[in-house]
CSV table of C-alpha atoms in Angstrom, one decimal:
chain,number,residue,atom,x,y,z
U,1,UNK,CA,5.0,31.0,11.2
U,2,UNK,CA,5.7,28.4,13.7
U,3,UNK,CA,5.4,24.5,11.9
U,4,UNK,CA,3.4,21.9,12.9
U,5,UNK,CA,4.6,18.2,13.3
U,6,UNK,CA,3.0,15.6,11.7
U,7,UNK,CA,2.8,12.8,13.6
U,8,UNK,CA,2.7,11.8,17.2
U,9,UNK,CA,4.7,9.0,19.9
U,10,UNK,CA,7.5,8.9,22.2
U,11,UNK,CA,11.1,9.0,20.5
U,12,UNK,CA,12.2,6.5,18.2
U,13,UNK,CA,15.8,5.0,18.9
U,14,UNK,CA,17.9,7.1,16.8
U,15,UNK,CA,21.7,6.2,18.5
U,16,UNK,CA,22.7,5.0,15.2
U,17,UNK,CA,22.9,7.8,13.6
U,18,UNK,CA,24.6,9.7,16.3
U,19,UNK,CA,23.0,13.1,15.6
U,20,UNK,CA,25.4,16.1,16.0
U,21,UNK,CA,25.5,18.8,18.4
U,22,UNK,CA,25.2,21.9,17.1
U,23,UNK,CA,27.1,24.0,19.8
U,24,UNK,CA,30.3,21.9,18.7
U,25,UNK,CA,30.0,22.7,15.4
U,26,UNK,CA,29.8,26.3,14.2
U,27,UNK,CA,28.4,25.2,10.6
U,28,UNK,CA,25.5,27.6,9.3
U,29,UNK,CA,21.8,27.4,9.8
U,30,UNK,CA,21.7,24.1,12.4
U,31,UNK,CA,17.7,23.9,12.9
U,32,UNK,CA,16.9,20.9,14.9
U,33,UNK,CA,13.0,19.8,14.6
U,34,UNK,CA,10.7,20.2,17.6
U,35,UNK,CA,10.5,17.4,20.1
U,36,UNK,CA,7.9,14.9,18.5
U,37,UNK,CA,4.2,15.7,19.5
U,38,UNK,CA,1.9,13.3,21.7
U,39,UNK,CA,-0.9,13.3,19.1
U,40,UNK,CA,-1.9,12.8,15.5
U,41,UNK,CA,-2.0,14.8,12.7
U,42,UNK,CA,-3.1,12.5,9.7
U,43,UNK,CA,-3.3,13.6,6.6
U,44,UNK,CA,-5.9,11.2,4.3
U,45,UNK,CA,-5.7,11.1,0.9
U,46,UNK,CA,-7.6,13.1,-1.2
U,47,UNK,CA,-10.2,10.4,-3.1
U,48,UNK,CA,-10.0,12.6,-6.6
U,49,UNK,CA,-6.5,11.9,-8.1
U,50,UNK,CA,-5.2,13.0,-11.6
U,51,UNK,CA,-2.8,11.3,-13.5
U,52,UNK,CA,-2.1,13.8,-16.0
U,53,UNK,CA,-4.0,14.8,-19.1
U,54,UNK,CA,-3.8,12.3,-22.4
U,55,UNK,CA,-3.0,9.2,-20.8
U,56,UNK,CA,-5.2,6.3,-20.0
U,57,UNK,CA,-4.7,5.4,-16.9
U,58,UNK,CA,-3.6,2.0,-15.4
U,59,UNK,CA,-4.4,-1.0,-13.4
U,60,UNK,CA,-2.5,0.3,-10.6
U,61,UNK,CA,-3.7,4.0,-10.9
U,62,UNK,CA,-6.9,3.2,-11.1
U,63,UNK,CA,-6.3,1.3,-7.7
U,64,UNK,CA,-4.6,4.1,-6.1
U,65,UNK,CA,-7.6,6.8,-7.4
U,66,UNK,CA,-10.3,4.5,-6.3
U,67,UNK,CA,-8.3,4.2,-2.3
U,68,UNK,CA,-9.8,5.9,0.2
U,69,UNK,CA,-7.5,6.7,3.2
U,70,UNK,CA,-9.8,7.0,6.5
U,71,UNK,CA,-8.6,10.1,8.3
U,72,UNK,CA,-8.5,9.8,12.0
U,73,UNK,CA,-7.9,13.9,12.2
U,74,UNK,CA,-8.6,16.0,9.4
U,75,UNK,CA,-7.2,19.4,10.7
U,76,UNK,CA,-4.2,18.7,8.4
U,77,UNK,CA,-6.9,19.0,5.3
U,78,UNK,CA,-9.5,21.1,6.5
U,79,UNK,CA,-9.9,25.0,6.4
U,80,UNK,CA,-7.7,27.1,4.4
U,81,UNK,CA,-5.4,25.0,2.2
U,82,UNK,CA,-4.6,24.6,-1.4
U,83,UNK,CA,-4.4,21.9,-3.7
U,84,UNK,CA,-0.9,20.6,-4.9
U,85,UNK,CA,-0.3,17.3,-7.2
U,86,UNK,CA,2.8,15.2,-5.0
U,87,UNK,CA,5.4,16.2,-7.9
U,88,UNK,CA,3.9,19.9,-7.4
U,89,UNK,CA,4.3,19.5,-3.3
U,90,UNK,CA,7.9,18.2,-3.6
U,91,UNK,CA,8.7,21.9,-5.6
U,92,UNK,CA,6.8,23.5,-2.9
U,93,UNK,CA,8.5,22.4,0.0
U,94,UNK,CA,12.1,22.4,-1.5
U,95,UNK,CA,11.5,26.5,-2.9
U,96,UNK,CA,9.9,27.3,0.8
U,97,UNK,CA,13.3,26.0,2.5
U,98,UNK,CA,15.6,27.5,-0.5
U,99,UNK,CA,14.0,30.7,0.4
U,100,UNK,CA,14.3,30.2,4.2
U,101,UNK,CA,18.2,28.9,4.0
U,102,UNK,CA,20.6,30.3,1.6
U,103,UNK,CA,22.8,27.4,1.9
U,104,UNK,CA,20.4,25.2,0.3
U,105,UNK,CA,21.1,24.0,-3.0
U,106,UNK,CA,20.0,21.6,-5.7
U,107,UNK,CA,22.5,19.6,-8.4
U,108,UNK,CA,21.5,16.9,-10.5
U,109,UNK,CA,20.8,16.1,-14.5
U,110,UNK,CA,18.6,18.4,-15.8
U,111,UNK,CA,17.4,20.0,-12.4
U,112,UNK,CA,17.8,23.5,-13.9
U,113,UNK,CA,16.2,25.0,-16.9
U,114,UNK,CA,14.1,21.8,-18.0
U,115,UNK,CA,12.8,21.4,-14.0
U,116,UNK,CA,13.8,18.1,-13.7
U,117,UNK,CA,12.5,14.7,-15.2
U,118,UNK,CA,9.6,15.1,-13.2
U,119,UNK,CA,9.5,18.9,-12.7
U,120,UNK,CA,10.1,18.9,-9.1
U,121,UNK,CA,12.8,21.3,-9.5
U,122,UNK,CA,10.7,23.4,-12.1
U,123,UNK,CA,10.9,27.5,-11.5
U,124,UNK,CA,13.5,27.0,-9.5
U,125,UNK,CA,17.0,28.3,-11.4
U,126,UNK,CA,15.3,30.9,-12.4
U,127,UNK,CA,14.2,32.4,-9.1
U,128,UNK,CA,17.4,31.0,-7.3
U,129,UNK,CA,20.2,30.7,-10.2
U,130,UNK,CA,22.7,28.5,-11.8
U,131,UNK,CA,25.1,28.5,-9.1
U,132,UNK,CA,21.9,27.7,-6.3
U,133,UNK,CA,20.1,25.2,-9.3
U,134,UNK,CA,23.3,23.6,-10.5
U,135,UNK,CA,22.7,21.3,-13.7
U,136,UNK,CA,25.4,18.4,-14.0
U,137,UNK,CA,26.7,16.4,-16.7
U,138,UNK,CA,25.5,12.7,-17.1
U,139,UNK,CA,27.8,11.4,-14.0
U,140,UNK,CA,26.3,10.2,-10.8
U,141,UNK,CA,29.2,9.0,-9.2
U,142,UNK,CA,31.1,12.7,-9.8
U,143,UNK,CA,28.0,14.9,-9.2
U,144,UNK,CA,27.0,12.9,-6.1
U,145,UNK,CA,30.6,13.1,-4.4
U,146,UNK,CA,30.4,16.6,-5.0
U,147,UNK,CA,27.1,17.2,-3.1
U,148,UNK,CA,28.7,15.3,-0.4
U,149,UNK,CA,32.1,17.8,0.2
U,150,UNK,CA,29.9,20.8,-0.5
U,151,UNK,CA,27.8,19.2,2.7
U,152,UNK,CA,31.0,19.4,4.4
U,153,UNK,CA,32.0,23.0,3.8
U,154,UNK,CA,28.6,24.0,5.0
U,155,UNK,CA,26.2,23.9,2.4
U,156,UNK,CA,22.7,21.7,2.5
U,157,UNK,CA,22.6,20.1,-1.4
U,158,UNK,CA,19.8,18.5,-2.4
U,159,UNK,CA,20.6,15.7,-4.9
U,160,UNK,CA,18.3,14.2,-7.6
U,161,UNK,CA,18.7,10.9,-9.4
U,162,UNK,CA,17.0,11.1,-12.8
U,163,UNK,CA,15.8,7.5,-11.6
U,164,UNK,CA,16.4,6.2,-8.5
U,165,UNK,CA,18.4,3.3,-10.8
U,166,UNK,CA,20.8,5.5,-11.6
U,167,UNK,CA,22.3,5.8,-8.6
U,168,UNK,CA,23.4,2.8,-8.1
U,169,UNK,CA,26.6,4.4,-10.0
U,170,UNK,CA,27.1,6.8,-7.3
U,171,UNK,CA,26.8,3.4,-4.2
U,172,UNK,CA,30.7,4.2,-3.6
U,173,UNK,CA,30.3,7.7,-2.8
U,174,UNK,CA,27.0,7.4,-0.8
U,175,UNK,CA,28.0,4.6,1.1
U,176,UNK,CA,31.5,5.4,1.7
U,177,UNK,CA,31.3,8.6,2.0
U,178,UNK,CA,27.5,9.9,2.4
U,179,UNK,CA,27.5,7.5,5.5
U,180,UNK,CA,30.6,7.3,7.0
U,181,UNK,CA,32.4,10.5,7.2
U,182,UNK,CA,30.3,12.0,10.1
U,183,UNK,CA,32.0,9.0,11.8
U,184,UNK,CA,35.2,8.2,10.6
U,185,UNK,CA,36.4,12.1,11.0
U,186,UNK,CA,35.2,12.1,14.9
U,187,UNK,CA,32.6,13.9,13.8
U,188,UNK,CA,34.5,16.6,12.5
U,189,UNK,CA,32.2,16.9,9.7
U,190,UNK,CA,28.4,16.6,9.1
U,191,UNK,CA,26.7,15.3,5.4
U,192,UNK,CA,23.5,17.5,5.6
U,193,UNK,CA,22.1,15.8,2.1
U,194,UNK,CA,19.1,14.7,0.8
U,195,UNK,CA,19.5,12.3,-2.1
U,196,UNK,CA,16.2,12.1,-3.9
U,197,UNK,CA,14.1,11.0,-7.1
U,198,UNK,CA,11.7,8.7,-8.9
U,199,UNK,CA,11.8,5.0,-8.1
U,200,UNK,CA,9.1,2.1,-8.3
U,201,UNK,CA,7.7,0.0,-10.5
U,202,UNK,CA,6.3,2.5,-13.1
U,203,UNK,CA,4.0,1.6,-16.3
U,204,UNK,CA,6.5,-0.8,-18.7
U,205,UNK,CA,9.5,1.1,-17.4
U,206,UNK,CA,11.5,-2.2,-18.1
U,207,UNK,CA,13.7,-3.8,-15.2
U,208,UNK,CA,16.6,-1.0,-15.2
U,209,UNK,CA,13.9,1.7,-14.8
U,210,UNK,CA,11.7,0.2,-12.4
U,211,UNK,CA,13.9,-0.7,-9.8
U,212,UNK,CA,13.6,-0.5,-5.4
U,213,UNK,CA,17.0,0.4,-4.3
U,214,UNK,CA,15.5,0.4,-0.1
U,215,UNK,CA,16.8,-2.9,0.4
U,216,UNK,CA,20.5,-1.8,-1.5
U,217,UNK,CA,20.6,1.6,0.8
U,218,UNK,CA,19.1,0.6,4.2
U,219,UNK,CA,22.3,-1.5,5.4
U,220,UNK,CA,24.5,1.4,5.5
U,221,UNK,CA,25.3,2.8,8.4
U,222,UNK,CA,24.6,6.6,9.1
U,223,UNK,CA,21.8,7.2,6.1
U,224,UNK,CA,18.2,7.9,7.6
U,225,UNK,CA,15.4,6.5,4.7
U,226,UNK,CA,11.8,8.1,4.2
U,227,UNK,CA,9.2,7.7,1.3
U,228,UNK,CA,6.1,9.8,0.6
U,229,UNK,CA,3.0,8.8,-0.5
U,230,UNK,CA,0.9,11.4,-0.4
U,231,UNK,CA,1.8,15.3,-1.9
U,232,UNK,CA,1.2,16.4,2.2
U,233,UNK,CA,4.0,14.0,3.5
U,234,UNK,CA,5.4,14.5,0.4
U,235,UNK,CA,6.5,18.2,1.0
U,236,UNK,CA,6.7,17.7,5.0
U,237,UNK,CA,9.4,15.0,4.1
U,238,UNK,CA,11.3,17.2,1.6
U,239,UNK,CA,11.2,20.7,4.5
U,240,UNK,CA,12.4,17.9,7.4
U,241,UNK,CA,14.5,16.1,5.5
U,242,UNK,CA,16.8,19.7,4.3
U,243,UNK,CA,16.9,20.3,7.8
U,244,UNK,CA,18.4,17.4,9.2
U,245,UNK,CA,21.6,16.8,10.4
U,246,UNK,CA,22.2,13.5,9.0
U,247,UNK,CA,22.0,12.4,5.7
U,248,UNK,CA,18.8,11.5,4.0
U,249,UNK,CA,17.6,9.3,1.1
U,250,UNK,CA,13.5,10.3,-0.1
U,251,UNK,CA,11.7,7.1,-2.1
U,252,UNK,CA,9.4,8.8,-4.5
U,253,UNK,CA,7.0,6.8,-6.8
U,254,UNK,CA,6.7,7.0,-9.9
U,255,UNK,CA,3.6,6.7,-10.2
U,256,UNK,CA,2.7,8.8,-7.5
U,257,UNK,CA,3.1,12.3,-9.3
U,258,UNK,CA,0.1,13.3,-9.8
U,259,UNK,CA,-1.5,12.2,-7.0
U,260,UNK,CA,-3.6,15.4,-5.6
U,261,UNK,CA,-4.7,16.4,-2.2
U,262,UNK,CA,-5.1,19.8,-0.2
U,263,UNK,CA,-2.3,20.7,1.7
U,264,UNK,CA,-2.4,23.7,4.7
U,265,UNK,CA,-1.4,27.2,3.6
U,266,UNK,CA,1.1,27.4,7.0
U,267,UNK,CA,4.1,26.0,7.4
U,268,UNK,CA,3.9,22.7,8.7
U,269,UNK,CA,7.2,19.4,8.7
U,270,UNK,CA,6.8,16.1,8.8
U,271,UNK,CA,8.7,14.2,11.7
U,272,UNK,CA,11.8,12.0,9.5
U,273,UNK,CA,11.1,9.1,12.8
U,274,UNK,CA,7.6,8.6,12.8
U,275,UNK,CA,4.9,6.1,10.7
U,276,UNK,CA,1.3,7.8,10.3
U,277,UNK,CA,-1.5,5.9,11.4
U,278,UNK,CA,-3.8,5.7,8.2
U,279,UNK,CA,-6.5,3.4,9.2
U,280,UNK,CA,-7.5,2.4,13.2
U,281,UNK,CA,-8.5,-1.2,13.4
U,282,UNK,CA,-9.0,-3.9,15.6
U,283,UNK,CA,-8.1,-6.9,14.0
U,284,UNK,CA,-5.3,-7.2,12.2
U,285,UNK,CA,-1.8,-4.3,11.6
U,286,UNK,CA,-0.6,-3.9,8.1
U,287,UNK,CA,2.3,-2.2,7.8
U,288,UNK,CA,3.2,-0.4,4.2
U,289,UNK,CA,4.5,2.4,2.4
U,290,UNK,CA,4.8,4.3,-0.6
U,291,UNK,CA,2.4,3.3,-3.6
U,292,UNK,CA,1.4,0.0,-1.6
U,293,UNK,CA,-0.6,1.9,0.7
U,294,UNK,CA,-3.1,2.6,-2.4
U,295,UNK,CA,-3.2,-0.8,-3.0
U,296,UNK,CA,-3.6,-1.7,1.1
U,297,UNK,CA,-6.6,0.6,1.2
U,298,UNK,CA,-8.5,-1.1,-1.9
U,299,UNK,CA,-7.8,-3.9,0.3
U,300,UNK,CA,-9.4,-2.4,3.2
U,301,UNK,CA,-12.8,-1.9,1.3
U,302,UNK,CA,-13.7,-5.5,0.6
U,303,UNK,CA,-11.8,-6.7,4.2
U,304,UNK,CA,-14.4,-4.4,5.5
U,305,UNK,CA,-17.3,-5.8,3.7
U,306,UNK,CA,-16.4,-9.1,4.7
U,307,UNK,CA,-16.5,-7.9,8.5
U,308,UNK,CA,-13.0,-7.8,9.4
U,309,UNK,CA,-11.2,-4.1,11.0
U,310,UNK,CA,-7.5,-3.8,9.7
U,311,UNK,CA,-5.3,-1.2,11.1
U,312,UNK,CA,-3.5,0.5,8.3
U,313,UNK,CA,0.2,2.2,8.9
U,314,UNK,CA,2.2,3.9,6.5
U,315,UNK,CA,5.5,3.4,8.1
U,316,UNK,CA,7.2,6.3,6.2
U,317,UNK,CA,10.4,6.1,7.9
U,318,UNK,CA,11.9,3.0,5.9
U,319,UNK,CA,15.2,3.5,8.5
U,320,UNK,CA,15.1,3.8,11.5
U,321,UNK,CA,11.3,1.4,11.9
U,322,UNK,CA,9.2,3.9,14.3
U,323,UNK,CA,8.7,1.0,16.5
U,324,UNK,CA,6.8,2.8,19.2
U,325,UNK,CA,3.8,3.1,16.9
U,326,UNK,CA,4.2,-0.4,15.6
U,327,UNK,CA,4.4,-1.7,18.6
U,328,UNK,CA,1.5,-0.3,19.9
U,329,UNK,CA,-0.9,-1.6,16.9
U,330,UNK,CA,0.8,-4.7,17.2
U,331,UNK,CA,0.0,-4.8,21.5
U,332,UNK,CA,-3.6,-4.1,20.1
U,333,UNK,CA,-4.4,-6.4,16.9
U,334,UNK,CA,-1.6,-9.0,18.1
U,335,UNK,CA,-1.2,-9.9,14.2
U,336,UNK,CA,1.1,-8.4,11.5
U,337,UNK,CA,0.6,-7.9,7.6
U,338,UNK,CA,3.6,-6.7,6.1
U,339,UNK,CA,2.9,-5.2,2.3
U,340,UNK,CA,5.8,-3.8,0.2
U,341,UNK,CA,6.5,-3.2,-3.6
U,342,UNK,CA,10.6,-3.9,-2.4
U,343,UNK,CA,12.1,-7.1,-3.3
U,344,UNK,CA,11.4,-10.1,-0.6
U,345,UNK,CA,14.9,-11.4,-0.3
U,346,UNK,CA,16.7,-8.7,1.9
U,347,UNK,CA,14.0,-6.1,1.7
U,348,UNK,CA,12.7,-3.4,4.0
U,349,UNK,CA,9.9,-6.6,5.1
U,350,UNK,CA,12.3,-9.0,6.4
U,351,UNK,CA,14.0,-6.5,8.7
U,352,UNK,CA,10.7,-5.1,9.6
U,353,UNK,CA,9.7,-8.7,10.3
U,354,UNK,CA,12.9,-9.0,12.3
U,355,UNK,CA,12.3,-6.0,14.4
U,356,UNK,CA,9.1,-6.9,15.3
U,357,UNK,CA,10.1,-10.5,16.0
U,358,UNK,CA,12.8,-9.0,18.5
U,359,UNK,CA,10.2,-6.8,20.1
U,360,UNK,CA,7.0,-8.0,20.4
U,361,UNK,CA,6.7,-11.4,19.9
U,362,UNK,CA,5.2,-12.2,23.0
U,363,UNK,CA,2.2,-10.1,21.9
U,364,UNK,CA,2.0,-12.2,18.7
U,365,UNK,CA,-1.4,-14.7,17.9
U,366,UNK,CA,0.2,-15.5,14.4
U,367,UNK,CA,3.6,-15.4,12.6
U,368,UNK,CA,4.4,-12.3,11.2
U,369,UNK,CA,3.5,-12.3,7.3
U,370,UNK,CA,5.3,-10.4,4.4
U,371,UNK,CA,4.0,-9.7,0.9
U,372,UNK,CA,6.6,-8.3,-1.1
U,373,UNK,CA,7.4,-8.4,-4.8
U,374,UNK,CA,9.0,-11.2,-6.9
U,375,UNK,CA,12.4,-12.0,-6.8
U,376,UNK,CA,12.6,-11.3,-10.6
U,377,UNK,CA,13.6,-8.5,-13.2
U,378,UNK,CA,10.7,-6.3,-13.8
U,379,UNK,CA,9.2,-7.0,-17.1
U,380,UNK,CA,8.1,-4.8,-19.6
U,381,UNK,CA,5.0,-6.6,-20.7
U,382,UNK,CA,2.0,-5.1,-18.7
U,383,UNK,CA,0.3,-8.1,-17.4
U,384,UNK,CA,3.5,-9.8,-16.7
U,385,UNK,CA,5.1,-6.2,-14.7
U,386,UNK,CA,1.5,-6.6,-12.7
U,387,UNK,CA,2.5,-10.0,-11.6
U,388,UNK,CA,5.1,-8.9,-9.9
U,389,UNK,CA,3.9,-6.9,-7.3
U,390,UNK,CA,1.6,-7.5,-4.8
U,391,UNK,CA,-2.2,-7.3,-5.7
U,392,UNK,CA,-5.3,-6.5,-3.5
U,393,UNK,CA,-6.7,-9.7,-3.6
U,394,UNK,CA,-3.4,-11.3,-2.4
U,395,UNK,CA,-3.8,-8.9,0.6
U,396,UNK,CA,-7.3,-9.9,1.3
U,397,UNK,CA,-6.6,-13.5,1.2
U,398,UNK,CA,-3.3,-12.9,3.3
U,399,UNK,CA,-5.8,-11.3,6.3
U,400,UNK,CA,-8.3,-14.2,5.7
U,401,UNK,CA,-5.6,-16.3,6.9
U,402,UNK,CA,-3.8,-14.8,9.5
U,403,UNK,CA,-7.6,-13.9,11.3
U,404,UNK,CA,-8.5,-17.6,10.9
């Protein structure tokens, strides 16, 4: 069946990453994606969310059930379809391209038998095998660099961190290697991986567990960054990011597992470059992403009822910005709310504030505004781990005073 790409706008700069060409290299099964479409295909969220039998649900699940995503086209949701949870999605997506490319693999703790820490990878040794569904032993650093030279023999591993935090014991190999070998061997080789797993601030987690590791990742050269939010992205993400050429990290949150929507029975990717418009507005742009957009949309409700129209992106594509849909909101609303979970020194909000700074401050009425989440270990206390991150009334009161 032939896909359909989610998204819409004119290319987004991608020089950095230098994307190979496939007639040079003879490695197996090069699929490039379809040139990006002129249109949109959003995908809203669905307003009925479960979060798992047995267990009471938070403050900040209770936010993201109660958020409402306006669709501006519903042909991603409507007609035939079926219903997937985001953990449920990810397993979807990552079986549909195992099946499709035999060269697709999976290797992480756990990932076999057990399904994963999150069961993304459940079913999947025993339709595929050990060998295809490789559990590893408690090493990131070794299991990592091994994903990486299997990338370069011609194989497409997909690589899970048990937590996101994890990984930080495998930085050498993804930054040294992961993003530079496609350069530093004349581009001799190509890293085809997708490093992926649960991240965020969770539900008393504690610091180590509850980590953002965008702003650690996005300054390495050659490393392309996405993170879902919604179990249609979610598996869209997962297909397009196998496919790629280049190396790819996937942000999942934690908390967004059991998020459920209806997805289309065909085949259908999700472009790696592109934001998706979630809300059209007037007044204002707020850019997000991941579980922040749950908390932007419970925004939305009361900014409405108090007369204002905020435009609401999900920029998805955490490296490289899509900057020709940003750019356009910000041409149109000519002010900017950035909301993000990441830390505020160095996060994915000050270079997204940079960017747009370069761009399109000429079409700026206001500074550009961040809200991003303390600068502090995430505590384990409840109220105190709330604190941290950004709130819906702080967004509401940020708008209030960049419309004044």
């Amino acid at each position: 069946m032939s896909a359909i790409i989610h998204g819409a706008g004119a290319a987004t700069a991608l020089s950095t990453f230098n994307p190979v060409d496939s007639k040079k290299l003879a490695a197996p099964c090069r699929t490039n994606l379809p040139a990006r479409s002129k249109r949109y295909i959003v995908a809203g969220s669905d307003a009925s969310k479960s979060f798992g039998s047995g267990l009471r649900a938070s403050h900040s699940q209770k936010l993201i059930a109660n958020a409402v995503a306006t669709k501006t086209d519903t042909s991603a949701t409507t007609g035939t379809g079926h219903e997937l949870l985001l953990f449920e999605a990810l397993q979807e997506g990552l079986e549909e391209e195992m099946d499709r490319d035999p060269h697709v693999c999976v290797m992480g703790e756990d990932v076999g038998h057990y399904g994963g820490s999150y069961k993304v990878t459940k079913g999947l040794a025993d339709k595929f095998g050990d060998l295809r569904v490789l559990d590893t032993p408690i090493c990131e650093n070794a299991f990592t660099g091994m994903g990486i030279g299997a990338a370069m023999t011609g194989l497409r591993p997909v690589i899970e961190g048990m937590n996101m935090g994890f990984l930080l014991l495998a930085f050498n190999q993804i930054s040294n290697n992961c993003g530079m070998l496609h350069y530093t061997s004349g581009g001799q080789f190509t890293i085809p991986v997708v490093i992926r797993g649960p991240g965020g601030v969770g539900r008393q987690l504690g610091a180590e567990h509850s980590q953002r590791l965008e702003s650690y990742f996005q300054s390495i050269p050659g490393i392309q960054m996405v993170a879902c939010s919604t179990p249609y992205n979610a598996k869209g993400l997962m297909k397009a990011a196998i496919r790629s050429e280049n190396p790819v990290i996937l942000f999942e949150h934690v908390l967004l597992y059991n998020l459920k929507e209806k997805i289309p029975d065909e085949e259908y990717i999700c472009n790696l470059e592109e934001a998706e418009m979630v809300r059209p507005g007037e007044h204002i742009t707020i850019l997000t992403y991941s579980r922040m957009r749950y908390h932007v949309m419970q925004a939305a409700k009361t900014l409405v009822n108090k007369g204002y129209d905020p435009e609401v992106i999900d920029i998805r594509s955490l490296k490289p910005f899509d900057l020709y849909t940003i750019g356009n909101s910000v041409k149109k609303t000519h002010r900017v709310l950035i909301v993000e979970e990441c830390m505020r020194t160095g996060g994915i909000g000050a270079s997204l504030t940079a960017a747009i700074n370069e761009n399109f401050h000429d079409y700026l009425d206001a500074p550009v505004m961040c809200l991003s989440s303390q600068d502090v270990p995430t505590p384990y206390a409840g109220t105190l781990e709330e604190w941290t991150v950004v709130q819906p009334a702080q967004i509401v009161t940020a708008v209030e005073q960049l419309c004044q």
